[in-house]
CSV table of C-alpha atoms in Angstrom, one decimal:
chain,number,residue,atom,x,y,z
A,1270,MET,CA,23.1,29.5,160.4
A,1271,LYS,CA,26.6,28.9,161.9
A,1272,THR,CA,29.3,31.0,160.4
A,1273,ARG,CA,33.1,31.3,160.3
A,1274,SER,CA,34.6,34.7,160.7
A,1275,VAL,CA,37.7,36.8,161.7
A,1276,LEU,CA,37.8,39.8,163.9
A,1277,LEU,CA,40.7,42.0,162.8
A,1278,TYR,CA,42.5,45.0,164.1
A,1279,TYR,CA,45.3,46.6,162.1
A,1280,PRO,CA,46.2,49.9,163.8
A,1281,GLY,CA,47.1,52.9,161.7
A,1282,PHE,CA,49.5,54.1,164.5
A,1283,PRO,CA,50.8,51.0,166.4
A,1284,PHE,CA,53.1,53.0,168.7
A,1285,ASP,CA,50.4,54.0,171.1
A,1286,PRO,CA,50.7,52.0,174.3
A,1287,ASP,CA,46.9,51.6,174.5
A,1288,VAL,CA,47.1,49.8,171.1
A,1289,LEU,CA,49.6,47.3,172.5
A,1290,THR,CA,47.3,46.2,175.3
A,1291,PRO,CA,44.7,43.4,174.8
A,1292,SER,CA,41.5,44.7,173.2
A,1293,ARG,CA,38.5,43.9,175.3
A,1294,THR,CA,36.2,44.9,172.5
A,1295,LEU,CA,37.7,42.2,170.2
A,1296,ALA,CA,37.7,39.6,173.0
A,1297,ALA,CA,34.1,40.5,174.1
A,1298,THR,CA,32.8,40.5,170.5
A,1299,ALA,CA,34.4,37.1,169.8
A,1300,ALA,CA,32.8,35.7,173.0
A,1301,GLY,CA,29.4,36.8,171.7
A,1302,LEU,CA,29.9,34.9,168.5
A,1303,LEU,CA,31.4,31.8,170.2
A,1304,GLU,CA,28.5,31.6,172.6
A,1305,GLN,CA,26.0,31.4,169.7
A,1306,GLY,CA,28.0,28.5,168.2
A,1307,HIS,CA,29.8,30.5,165.5
A,1308,GLU,CA,33.5,30.0,164.7
A,1309,THR,CA,35.7,33.1,165.0
A,1310,ARG,CA,39.2,34.1,165.5
A,1311,ILE,CA,40.8,37.4,166.6
A,1312,LEU,CA,43.7,38.7,164.4
A,1313,ASP,CA,45.1,41.6,166.5
A,1314,PHE,CA,48.1,43.3,164.8
A,1315,GLY,CA,48.5,45.8,167.6
A,1316,THR,CA,51.6,43.9,168.7
A,1317,ALA,CA,55.4,44.4,169.3
A,1318,GLU,CA,56.0,42.3,166.2
A,1319,THR,CA,54.0,44.7,164.1
A,1320,VAL,CA,55.9,47.7,165.5
A,1321,ALA,CA,59.2,46.1,164.8
A,1322,ARG,CA,58.1,45.2,161.3
A,1323,LEU,CA,56.9,48.7,160.4
A,1324,VAL,CA,60.0,50.5,161.5
A,1325,ARG,CA,62.6,48.2,160.2
A,1326,GLY,CA,64.7,49.2,157.1
A,1327,LYS,CA,64.5,52.7,155.8
A,1328,ALA,CA,62.1,53.9,158.6
A,1329,SER,CA,64.5,52.7,161.2
A,1330,ALA,CA,67.5,54.2,159.5
A,1331,ARG,CA,65.9,57.5,159.1
A,1332,LEU,CA,64.8,57.6,162.8
A,1333,GLU,CA,68.3,56.7,164.0
A,1334,ARG,CA,69.7,59.6,162.0
A,1335,ILE,CA,67.1,62.0,163.6
A,1336,ALA,CA,68.0,60.7,167.0
A,1337,ASP,CA,71.7,61.0,166.4
A,1338,GLN,CA,71.5,64.5,165.1
A,1339,ASP,CA,69.3,65.7,168.0
A,1340,LEU,CA,71.6,64.2,170.6
A,1341,ALA,CA,74.7,65.6,168.9
A,1342,HIS,CA,73.2,69.1,168.1
A,1343,PRO,CA,70.5,69.9,170.8
A,1344,SER,CA,70.3,73.5,169.7
A,1345,ALA,CA,70.4,73.1,165.9
A,1346,ASN,CA,70.6,76.0,163.5
A,1347,PRO,CA,67.7,76.5,160.9
A,1348,LEU,CA,69.6,74.4,158.2
A,1349,GLN,CA,70.0,71.5,160.7
A,1350,THR,CA,66.4,71.8,161.6
A,1351,LEU,CA,65.3,71.6,157.9
A,1352,HIS,CA,67.6,68.5,157.5
A,1353,THR,CA,65.8,66.9,160.5
A,1354,LEU,CA,62.4,67.6,159.1
A,1355,TRP,CA,63.5,66.1,155.8
A,1356,HIS,CA,64.5,62.9,157.6
A,1357,MET,CA,61.2,63.0,159.5
A,1358,ARG,CA,59.2,63.1,156.3
A,1359,GLY,CA,61.4,60.2,154.8
A,1360,ALA,CA,60.7,58.2,158.0
A,1361,ASP,CA,57.0,58.8,157.7
A,1362,ARG,CA,57.0,57.9,154.0
A,1363,ALA,CA,58.9,54.7,154.7
A,1364,PHE,CA,56.6,53.8,157.6
A,1365,ARG,CA,53.5,54.2,155.4
A,1366,GLU,CA,55.0,52.1,152.6
A,1367,GLN,CA,55.8,49.4,155.1
A,1368,ARG,CA,52.3,49.6,156.5
A,1369,SER,CA,50.7,49.3,153.0
A,1370,ALA,CA,52.9,46.4,152.1
A,1371,TYR,CA,52.0,44.5,155.3
A,1372,ALA,CA,48.3,45.2,154.7
A,1373,ARG,CA,48.6,43.5,151.3
A,1374,GLU,CA,50.2,40.5,153.0
A,1375,ILE,CA,47.3,40.4,155.6
A,1376,ALA,CA,44.8,40.6,152.7
A,1377,ALA,CA,46.5,37.7,151.0
A,1378,GLN,CA,46.4,35.6,154.2
A,1379,LEU,CA,42.7,36.3,154.6
A,1380,GLY,CA,42.0,35.6,151.0
A,1381,ALA,CA,43.6,32.1,151.4
A,1382,MET,CA,41.3,31.2,154.3
A,1383,ARG,CA,38.5,29.0,153.2
A,1384,GLY,CA,34.9,29.0,154.3
A,1385,LEU,CA,34.9,32.6,155.7
A,1386,HIS,CA,31.5,34.2,155.8
A,1387,PHE,CA,32.6,37.6,157.0
A,1388,ALA,CA,35.5,39.7,158.3
A,1389,ALA,CA,34.9,42.3,160.9
A,1390,PHE,CA,37.4,45.2,161.3
A,1391,LYS,CA,37.7,47.3,164.4
A,1392,MET,CA,38.5,51.0,164.0
A,1393,ASP,CA,38.9,53.3,167.0
A,1394,LEU,CA,41.2,56.1,165.8
A,1395,ILE,CA,41.2,58.1,162.5
A,1396,GLU,CA,44.6,56.6,161.6
A,1397,ASP,CA,42.9,53.1,161.7
A,1398,VAL,CA,40.7,53.9,158.5
A,1399,ALA,CA,43.7,54.1,156.2
A,1400,SER,CA,45.2,50.9,157.5
A,1401,THR,CA,41.9,49.0,157.4
A,1402,LEU,CA,41.1,50.1,153.9
A,1403,ALA,CA,44.6,49.1,152.8
A,1404,ILE,CA,43.5,45.5,153.7
A,1405,ILE,CA,39.9,45.7,152.5
A,1406,ARG,CA,40.7,46.9,148.9
A,1407,PRO,CA,42.9,44.0,147.9
A,1408,LEU,CA,40.8,41.6,149.9
A,1409,ARG,CA,37.8,42.5,147.8
A,1410,GLU,CA,39.8,41.3,144.8
A,1411,TYR,CA,40.7,38.0,146.5
A,1412,CYS,CA,37.2,37.4,147.9
A,1413,PRO,CA,34.6,39.6,146.2
A,1414,ARG,CA,31.7,37.8,147.9
A,1415,LEU,CA,33.1,38.1,151.4
A,1416,ARG,CA,31.0,40.3,153.7
A,1417,ILE,CA,33.0,43.1,155.3
A,1418,VAL,CA,31.8,44.7,158.6
A,1419,GLY,CA,33.2,47.6,160.5
A,1420,PHE,CA,32.9,48.3,164.3
A,1421,GLY,CA,34.6,50.2,167.0
A,1422,ALA,CA,34.5,53.8,168.1
A,1423,LEU,CA,34.7,55.2,164.6
A,1424,ALA,CA,31.8,53.1,163.3
A,1425,SER,CA,29.7,54.5,166.1
A,1426,LEU,CA,30.7,58.2,165.5
A,1427,PHE,CA,31.0,58.3,161.7
A,1428,PRO,CA,28.8,55.6,160.1
A,1429,SER,CA,27.9,57.8,157.0
A,1430,SER,CA,31.5,58.7,156.2
A,1431,LEU,CA,32.7,55.1,156.5
A,1432,LEU,CA,29.9,53.7,154.4
A,1433,ASN,CA,30.7,56.3,151.7
A,1434,GLU,CA,34.0,54.7,151.2
A,1435,ARG,CA,33.7,53.0,147.8
A,1436,ASN,CA,33.4,49.2,147.8
A,1437,ALA,CA,34.6,49.0,151.4
A,1438,PHE,CA,32.1,48.1,154.1
A,1439,ASP,CA,28.9,46.1,153.7
A,1440,CYS,CA,27.6,47.3,157.1
A,1441,LEU,CA,28.7,48.7,160.4
A,1442,CYS,CA,28.0,47.7,164.0
A,1443,ILE,CA,27.4,51.1,165.7
A,1444,GLU,CA,26.7,50.0,169.3
A,1445,ASP,CA,27.3,46.9,171.5
A,1446,PRO,CA,29.1,44.7,169.0
A,1447,GLU,CA,29.0,41.7,171.3
A,1448,THR,CA,25.3,41.3,170.5
A,1449,ALA,CA,24.9,43.1,167.2
A,1450,LEU,CA,27.6,41.1,165.4
A,1451,ALA,CA,26.2,37.8,166.8
A,1452,ALA,CA,22.8,38.7,165.5
A,1453,LEU,CA,24.2,39.9,162.2
A,1454,ALA,CA,26.1,36.5,161.8
A,1455,GLU,CA,22.8,34.7,161.8
A,1456,ARG,CA,21.6,36.7,158.8
A,1457,ILE,CA,24.9,37.7,157.2
A,1458,ASP,CA,23.7,36.3,153.7
A,1459,THR,CA,20.3,38.0,153.8
A,1460,PRO,CA,20.8,41.8,153.8
A,1461,GLN,CA,17.2,42.3,153.3
A,1462,LEU,CA,16.8,41.3,156.9
A,1463,TRP,CA,19.5,43.5,158.3
A,1464,ALA,CA,17.0,46.4,159.1
A,1465,SER,CA,15.5,44.2,161.8
A,1466,ILE,CA,18.8,43.9,163.7
A,1467,PRO,CA,19.4,46.7,166.2
A,1468,ASN,CA,22.6,48.8,166.2
A,1469,LEU,CA,23.5,48.4,162.5
A,1470,ALA,CA,24.2,50.9,159.7
A,1471,PHE,CA,24.3,50.0,156.0
A,1472,VAL,CA,23.5,51.3,152.5
A,1473,GLN,CA,20.5,49.9,150.7
A,1474,SER,CA,19.3,51.2,147.3
A,1475,GLY,CA,21.8,54.1,147.5
A,1476,ALA,CA,20.4,55.3,150.9
A,1477,LEU,CA,21.9,55.1,154.4
A,1478,HIS,CA,19.9,53.0,156.8
A,1479,VAL,CA,20.4,53.0,160.5
A,1480,SER,CA,18.5,50.4,162.5
A,1481,PRO,CA,17.1,51.4,165.9
A,1482,ARG,CA,19.8,51.8,168.5
A,1483,ASP,CA,19.3,49.4,171.4
A,1484,THR,CA,21.6,50.0,174.4
A,1485,GLY,CA,19.2,48.7,177.0
A,1486,GLY,CA,20.8,45.3,177.5
A,1487,SER,CA,22.4,44.3,180.8
A,1488,LEU,CA,26.2,44.4,180.7
A,1489,SER,CA,26.4,41.7,183.4
A,1490,ALA,CA,24.5,39.3,181.1
A,1491,LEU,CA,27.2,39.5,178.4
A,1492,SER,CA,29.7,36.6,178.0
A,1493,SER,CA,33.1,36.9,179.5
A,1494,PRO,CA,35.7,38.2,177.0
A,1495,ALA,CA,37.4,35.4,175.0
A,1496,TYR,CA,41.1,36.1,175.9
A,1497,GLU,CA,42.0,32.4,175.6
A,1498,PRO,CA,44.9,32.1,173.2
A,1499,ASP,CA,42.9,29.7,170.9
A,1500,ALA,CA,40.6,32.6,170.2
A,1501,TYR,CA,43.1,35.4,170.7
A,1502,PRO,CA,46.5,34.2,169.3
A,1503,ALA,CA,48.3,37.4,170.0
A,1504,LEU,CA,48.1,36.6,173.7
A,1505,ARG,CA,49.8,33.3,173.3
A,1506,THR,CA,53.3,35.0,173.2
A,1507,GLU,CA,54.7,38.1,174.8
A,1508,GLN,CA,53.4,40.4,172.0
A,1509,LYS,CA,50.9,42.5,174.0
A,1510,ILE,CA,51.3,44.6,177.2
A,1511,ARG,CA,49.5,42.7,179.8
A,1512,VAL,CA,47.3,45.6,181.0
A,1513,PHE,CA,43.6,44.6,180.7
A,1514,THR,CA,40.7,46.9,180.2
A,1515,ILE,CA,37.6,46.5,182.4
A,1516,ASP,CA,34.4,47.7,180.9
A,1517,GLU,CA,32.6,48.9,184.0
A,1518,CYS,CA,29.8,51.0,182.5
A,1519,ARG,CA,28.4,52.4,179.2
A,1520,PRO,CA,26.1,55.2,178.4
A,1521,SER,CA,22.4,54.5,177.8
A,1522,ALA,CA,20.8,55.8,174.6
A,1523,ALA,CA,20.1,59.3,175.8
A,1524,TYR,CA,23.0,59.6,178.2
A,1525,SER,CA,25.5,62.5,177.6
A,1526,HIS,CA,29.1,62.4,179.0
A,1527,ALA,CA,29.1,66.2,179.0
A,1528,SER,CA,25.7,66.6,180.8
A,1529,PRO,CA,25.1,63.3,182.5
A,1530,HIS,CA,21.9,64.3,184.2
A,1531,ALA,CA,20.4,66.3,181.4
A,1532,HIS,CA,18.0,63.6,180.1
A,1533,GLY,CA,17.4,61.8,183.5
A,1534,GLU,CA,19.1,58.8,182.1
A,1535,ILE,CA,21.7,56.8,184.1
A,1536,PRO,CA,24.5,54.8,182.4
A,1537,ARG,CA,24.4,51.0,182.2
A,1538,VAL,CA,26.6,49.6,185.1
A,1539,ARG,CA,27.9,46.0,185.4
A,1540,SER,CA,27.4,44.3,188.7
A,1541,VAL,CA,30.2,44.4,191.2
A,1542,ALA,CA,30.4,40.6,191.2
A,1543,SER,CA,30.7,40.6,187.4
A,1544,VAL,CA,33.5,43.2,187.4
A,1545,CYS,CA,35.5,41.4,190.1
A,1546,ASN,CA,34.9,37.9,188.5
A,1547,GLU,CA,36.4,39.1,185.3
A,1548,MET,CA,39.5,40.5,187.0
A,1549,TRP,CA,40.0,37.2,188.9
A,1550,ARG,CA,39.6,35.2,185.7
A,1551,ILE,CA,42.1,37.3,183.8
A,1552,GLY,CA,44.5,36.9,186.7
A,1553,THR,CA,44.0,33.1,186.6
A,1554,LEU,CA,44.6,32.9,182.8
A,1555,PHE,CA,47.6,35.2,182.5
A,1556,GLY,CA,48.8,36.0,186.1
A,1557,ALA,CA,47.9,39.6,185.2
A,1558,ARG,CA,47.5,42.1,188.0
A,1559,ALA,CA,47.3,45.4,186.0
A,1560,PHE,CA,43.9,46.8,184.8
A,1561,HIS,CA,42.3,50.0,183.6
A,1562,PHE,CA,38.6,50.8,184.2
A,1563,THR,CA,36.8,52.6,181.4
A,1564,GLY,CA,33.5,54.2,181.8
A,1565,GLU,CA,34.0,57.6,183.4
A,1566,ALA,CA,30.2,57.9,184.3
A,1567,ALA,CA,30.2,55.1,186.9
A,1568,PRO,CA,28.5,56.3,190.0
A,1569,ALA,CA,30.6,56.8,193.1
A,1570,SER,CA,28.6,54.3,195.0
A,1571,HIS,CA,29.4,51.6,192.4
A,1572,VAL,CA,33.1,52.7,192.2
A,1573,GLY,CA,33.3,52.3,196.0
A,1574,ALA,CA,31.5,49.0,196.1
A,1575,VAL,CA,34.0,47.5,193.5
A,1576,ALA,CA,36.9,48.8,195.7
A,1577,HIS,CA,35.5,47.2,198.9
A,1578,GLU,CA,34.8,43.9,197.1
A,1579,LEU,CA,38.4,43.7,195.7
A,1580,MET,CA,39.6,44.2,199.3
A,1581,ARG,CA,37.2,41.6,200.7
A,1582,ARG,CA,38.4,39.1,198.2
A,1583,GLY,CA,42.0,39.9,199.0
A,1584,MET,CA,42.8,40.4,195.3
A,1585,SER,CA,46.2,42.0,194.9
A,1586,THR,CA,45.7,44.3,191.9
A,1587,ILE,CA,47.0,47.6,190.5
A,1588,TYR,CA,44.5,49.6,188.5
A,1589,THR,CA,43.7,53.0,187.0
A,1590,ARG,CA,40.3,54.6,186.3
A,1591,SER,CA,38.8,56.9,183.9
A,1592,ALA,CA,36.7,59.2,186.1
A,1593,SER,CA,34.4,62.2,186.0
A,1594,ILE,CA,34.4,65.3,188.1
A,1595,SER,CA,30.6,65.2,188.3
A,1596,HIS,CA,30.6,61.7,189.8
A,1597,ALA,CA,33.8,61.9,192.0
A,1598,VAL,CA,33.4,61.7,195.7
A,1599,PRO,CA,36.7,62.5,197.5
A,1600,ALA,CA,35.5,60.5,200.5
A,1601,THR,CA,35.9,57.3,198.4
A,1602,PHE,CA,39.4,58.0,197.5
A,1603,PRO,CA,41.1,56.3,200.5
A,1604,SER,CA,39.3,53.1,199.7
A,1605,LEU,CA,40.2,53.2,196.1
A,1606,TYR,CA,43.8,53.6,197.0
A,1607,SER,CA,43.7,50.7,199.5
A,1608,SER,CA,42.1,48.4,196.8
A,1609,GLY,CA,45.0,49.1,194.4
A,1610,CYS,CA,43.9,52.1,192.4
A,1611,VAL,CA,47.0,54.2,191.6
A,1612,ALA,CA,45.6,56.8,189.3
A,1613,LEU,CA,42.4,58.6,188.2
A,1614,SER,CA,42.1,60.5,185.0
A,1615,PHE,CA,39.5,63.3,184.7
A,1616,PRO,CA,38.5,65.1,181.5
A,1617,ILE,CA,38.5,68.6,182.5
A,1618,ASP,CA,39.0,70.3,179.1
A,1619,THR,CA,39.7,73.8,180.2
A,1620,GLY,CA,40.3,76.1,183.3
A,1621,SER,CA,37.7,78.6,182.0
A,1622,GLN,CA,34.2,78.4,183.5
A,1623,ARG,CA,32.8,80.3,180.5
A,1624,LEU,CA,34.2,77.6,178.1
A,1625,LEU,CA,33.0,74.7,180.3
A,1626,ASP,CA,29.5,76.1,180.1
A,1627,SER,CA,29.2,77.5,176.6
A,1628,TYR,CA,31.6,75.3,174.5
A,1629,TYR,CA,32.2,72.0,176.3
A,1630,GLY,CA,28.7,71.7,177.9
A,1631,ARG,CA,30.1,70.3,181.1
A,1632,ASP,CA,27.8,70.2,184.2
A,1633,PHE,CA,30.6,70.9,186.7
A,1634,THR,CA,32.3,74.1,187.8
A,1635,ILE,CA,35.9,75.1,188.3
A,1636,THR,CA,35.2,75.0,192.1
A,1637,ASP,CA,34.2,71.3,191.7
A,1638,VAL,CA,37.4,70.6,189.9
A,1639,GLU,CA,39.4,72.2,192.7
A,1640,ARG,CA,37.4,70.3,195.4
A,1641,VAL,CA,38.1,67.0,193.7
A,1642,LEU,CA,41.7,67.4,192.8
A,1643,ARG,CA,42.7,68.7,196.2
């Protein structure tokens, strides 16, 4: 069965710079569907246009008053502080009203689309739930038979809570949406078969069902993300910040970011060639040179190999990396810098060894932190 669908992201807080960058999750999920012959389109509202729309009018006027007052009275008295807070609440209320009104417009646009089999909504942050539901509820009135799917970080972390939302989601993709959503598309109209599809969560006969998690697939075998403007219209104009995410590795089923060696499992890592080819392809499409690598658990050997391959190919790039103290090897830092890496971000959580051990469950010490950061 070949289907028609939309992949939609309507951020609850569109002012985060990360939200304004191209979503690799959306592009990769679209690629998985397109490769199987399905028709899909990305509707990414994490754009400069959305920001401008949601702050215009009352919200903009309130924010201007707050800025003017803070600049004119940097050391305000208590009454002025209360007045500022009053304007802040008014700005927030106006923003939420604008967000809800825009959500209803989006729902009406989706309702006017003919032949849709399903709509899949990406949710990564808590704020995204309210904005997504603001679209889904009127959409259910326009298209009561349309299948609604959720995916993203929140679907993976809180499937039960999301499925408890009344008349919202038919099911959730909880891992690897590139493959899970493509498999679901083939059986979107036969929910009695959903249990046979890995990485899904859904409610059946009033009970939560979670199909087996399968995170054993090769990342290198997945299709290249569909960033082409025909599939990803938000990239046709200058509506997104052209910093692209590179998904270098993901945890396997038993892998823990806090204690990466606890289960003897290693993360799934993309091949060096696959990583560099994706960067080259994005550069060819958009002239982009700026990237961010996710996957803090990437082994130092792989990180170093990617850096050397970038230099071997003569690729002029600037990139940042999410990194882990446990995997960092300072001897590799010079080659990272030479290949274009300008920043590494480490989740350290606390400077207390007791809290690292007993609360955060990290497998590194404060001494390790000092050794890496120096």
